[in-house]
Amino acid sequence: MTDLTSFALRKGEYLMADQQELLYRQVTIHTWDEVNRRPSSKAFEPVDADNGMASYSRESKTTAKLARQHHTTNAKSPSLGVWAVTVQEVETEGLRAVDDSQSTPPPGLAQWPPGHCFVDYRHLQSKGEIRTVRAMLLAKALARQEVPSI
């Protein structure tokens, strides 16, 4: 595993401090476990386009409902529901929660979704490490249950 601090924060990014703040994650059909009627652990890992930075929304800057509406309106796949982990839970798994809402959005995105932040996976080098972390985050989210967002 590469040291997490080797990935410097960019201009407009900062580490989130409130350990109890919820980070909302949108669950889509691609990350839904139909057999068990719940998110799969894949819901808590970055997709290829994320470049190791899985997108979430901050509880302190938006609501689960608004985050879900924005995702459903703007993403390729609509959100089936919102599940959450805390900043502390992310850090316990050796990751960091980064608010990037004041940074420059990537090409093709005019502005960040409301309350955008990311969970930083860039230092994890193996699929096994990622599988372990995403399973732990899923367990925390399932214990909390789905966040009302309708």
Coordinates of C-alpha atoms in Angstrom, one line a residue:
M1 CA 0.0 0.0 0.0
T2 CA 1.3 3.4 -0.9
D3 CA 1.3 6.1 1.8
L4 CA -2.0 8.1 1.6
T5 CA -0.2 11.4 2.2
S6 CA 1.8 10.9 -1.0
F7 CA -1.4 12.1 -2.8
A8 CA -1.4 15.8 -2.1
L9 CA -4.6 17.7 -1.9
R10 CA -5.3 20.1 -4.8
K11 CA -6.3 23.7 -4.6
G12 CA -9.8 23.9 -3.2
E13 CA -9.7 20.5 -1.5
Y14 CA -9.5 19.9 2.3
L15 CA -9.8 17.1 4.7
M16 CA -13.1 16.8 6.4
A17 CA -12.9 17.3 10.2
D18 CA -16.3 16.4 11.7
Q19 CA -15.9 12.8 12.4
Q20 CA -19.7 12.2 12.7
E21 CA -20.7 13.8 9.5
L22 CA -22.5 11.5 7.1
L23 CA -21.2 11.0 3.6
Y24 CA -24.1 10.1 1.2
R25 CA -23.4 7.4 -1.4
Q26 CA -25.8 6.9 -4.3
V27 CA -26.6 3.3 -5.1
T28 CA -27.5 2.4 -8.7
I29 CA -28.7 -0.7 -10.5
H30 CA -25.0 -1.5 -11.2
T31 CA -24.2 -1.7 -7.5
W32 CA -27.5 -3.2 -6.2
D33 CA -27.6 -6.8 -4.9
E34 CA -31.0 -7.9 -6.2
V35 CA -30.9 -11.3 -4.4
N36 CA -30.4 -9.8 -1.0
R37 CA -32.3 -6.6 -1.8
R38 CA -29.5 -4.3 -0.6
P39 CA -26.4 -2.5 -2.0
S40 CA -23.5 -4.7 -2.9
S41 CA -20.1 -3.8 -1.6
K42 CA -19.2 -2.4 -5.1
A43 CA -21.4 0.6 -4.2
F44 CA -18.6 1.7 -1.9
E45 CA -15.7 1.7 -4.2
P46 CA -14.7 4.2 -6.9
V47 CA -15.7 3.4 -10.5
D48 CA -13.0 3.7 -13.2
A49 CA -13.9 7.3 -14.1
D50 CA -13.4 8.3 -10.4
N51 CA -9.6 7.7 -10.7
G52 CA -9.6 6.4 -7.1
M53 CA -11.8 9.1 -5.7
A54 CA -15.3 7.8 -5.0
S55 CA -17.9 10.5 -5.1
Y56 CA -20.1 11.2 -2.1
S57 CA -22.2 14.2 -0.8
R58 CA -21.8 15.9 2.5
E59 CA -24.6 15.8 5.0
S60 CA -23.6 19.4 6.2
K61 CA -24.0 20.8 2.7
T62 CA -27.0 19.0 1.2
T63 CA -29.8 16.6 2.1
A64 CA -30.0 13.0 1.0
K65 CA -33.1 13.9 -1.0
L66 CA -31.4 16.7 -2.9
A67 CA -28.3 14.6 -3.5
R68 CA -30.4 11.8 -4.9
Q69 CA -32.4 14.1 -7.1
H70 CA -29.3 15.7 -8.5
H71 CA -27.7 12.3 -9.2
T72 CA -30.9 10.9 -10.8
T73 CA -31.2 14.0 -13.0
N74 CA -27.6 14.2 -14.1
A75 CA -26.0 10.7 -14.0
K76 CA -26.1 7.9 -16.5
S77 CA -28.0 5.6 -14.0
P78 CA -30.6 6.8 -11.6
S79 CA -30.1 6.4 -7.9
L80 CA -32.1 3.6 -6.3
G81 CA -31.3 4.9 -2.8
V82 CA -28.9 6.6 -0.5
W83 CA -26.7 4.9 2.0
A84 CA -24.1 6.6 4.2
V85 CA -20.9 6.2 6.2
T86 CA -19.3 8.7 8.5
V87 CA -16.0 10.5 8.1
Q88 CA -14.7 8.5 11.1
E89 CA -15.7 5.2 9.5
V90 CA -13.9 6.1 6.4
E91 CA -10.7 7.1 8.3
T92 CA -10.9 3.9 10.4
E93 CA -10.5 2.0 7.1
G94 CA -7.3 3.9 6.3
L95 CA -9.0 6.2 3.8
R96 CA -9.7 9.9 3.9
A97 CA -12.7 12.1 3.3
V98 CA -11.9 15.1 1.1
D99 CA -14.2 18.0 0.4
D100 CA -13.5 19.1 -3.1
S101 CA -16.5 21.3 -3.7
Q102 CA -14.3 24.4 -4.1
S103 CA -11.9 22.8 -6.5
T104 CA -12.2 22.9 -10.3
P105 CA -14.6 20.3 -11.6
P106 CA -13.2 17.8 -14.1
P107 CA -13.6 18.4 -17.9
G108 CA -17.2 17.9 -19.0
L109 CA -18.7 18.9 -15.6
A110 CA -19.7 22.6 -15.3
Q111 CA -20.0 22.4 -11.6
W112 CA -19.8 19.9 -8.7
P113 CA -23.0 18.4 -7.4
P114 CA -24.2 20.0 -4.2
G115 CA -22.0 19.1 -1.2
H116 CA -19.6 17.0 -3.4
C117 CA -16.7 15.3 -1.6
F118 CA -14.8 12.1 -2.2
V119 CA -13.4 9.1 -0.4
D120 CA -9.8 8.7 -1.4
Y121 CA -8.8 5.2 -2.5
R122 CA -5.8 6.2 -4.6
H123 CA -3.2 4.7 -2.3
L124 CA -4.7 1.2 -2.4
Q125 CA -2.8 -0.8 -4.9
S126 CA -4.5 -4.2 -4.9
K127 CA -8.0 -5.3 -5.7
G128 CA -7.9 -7.3 -2.4
E129 CA -7.3 -4.1 -0.4
I130 CA -10.2 -2.4 -2.2
R131 CA -12.5 -5.4 -1.7
T132 CA -11.7 -5.5 2.1
V133 CA -12.3 -1.7 2.5
R134 CA -15.5 -1.6 0.5
A135 CA -16.9 -4.6 2.5
M136 CA -16.2 -2.8 5.8
L137 CA -17.9 0.4 4.6
L138 CA -20.9 -1.6 3.3
A139 CA -21.2 -3.2 6.8
K140 CA -21.3 0.2 8.4
A141 CA -23.8 1.5 5.9
L142 CA -26.1 -1.5 6.3
A143 CA -26.0 -1.2 10.1
R144 CA -27.1 2.4 9.7
Q145 CA -29.8 1.4 7.1
E146 CA -30.9 3.3 4.1
V147 CA -31.0 7.1 4.5
P148 CA -34.5 8.4 3.7
S149 CA -34.3 10.3 0.4
I150 CA -37.7 10.4 -1.2

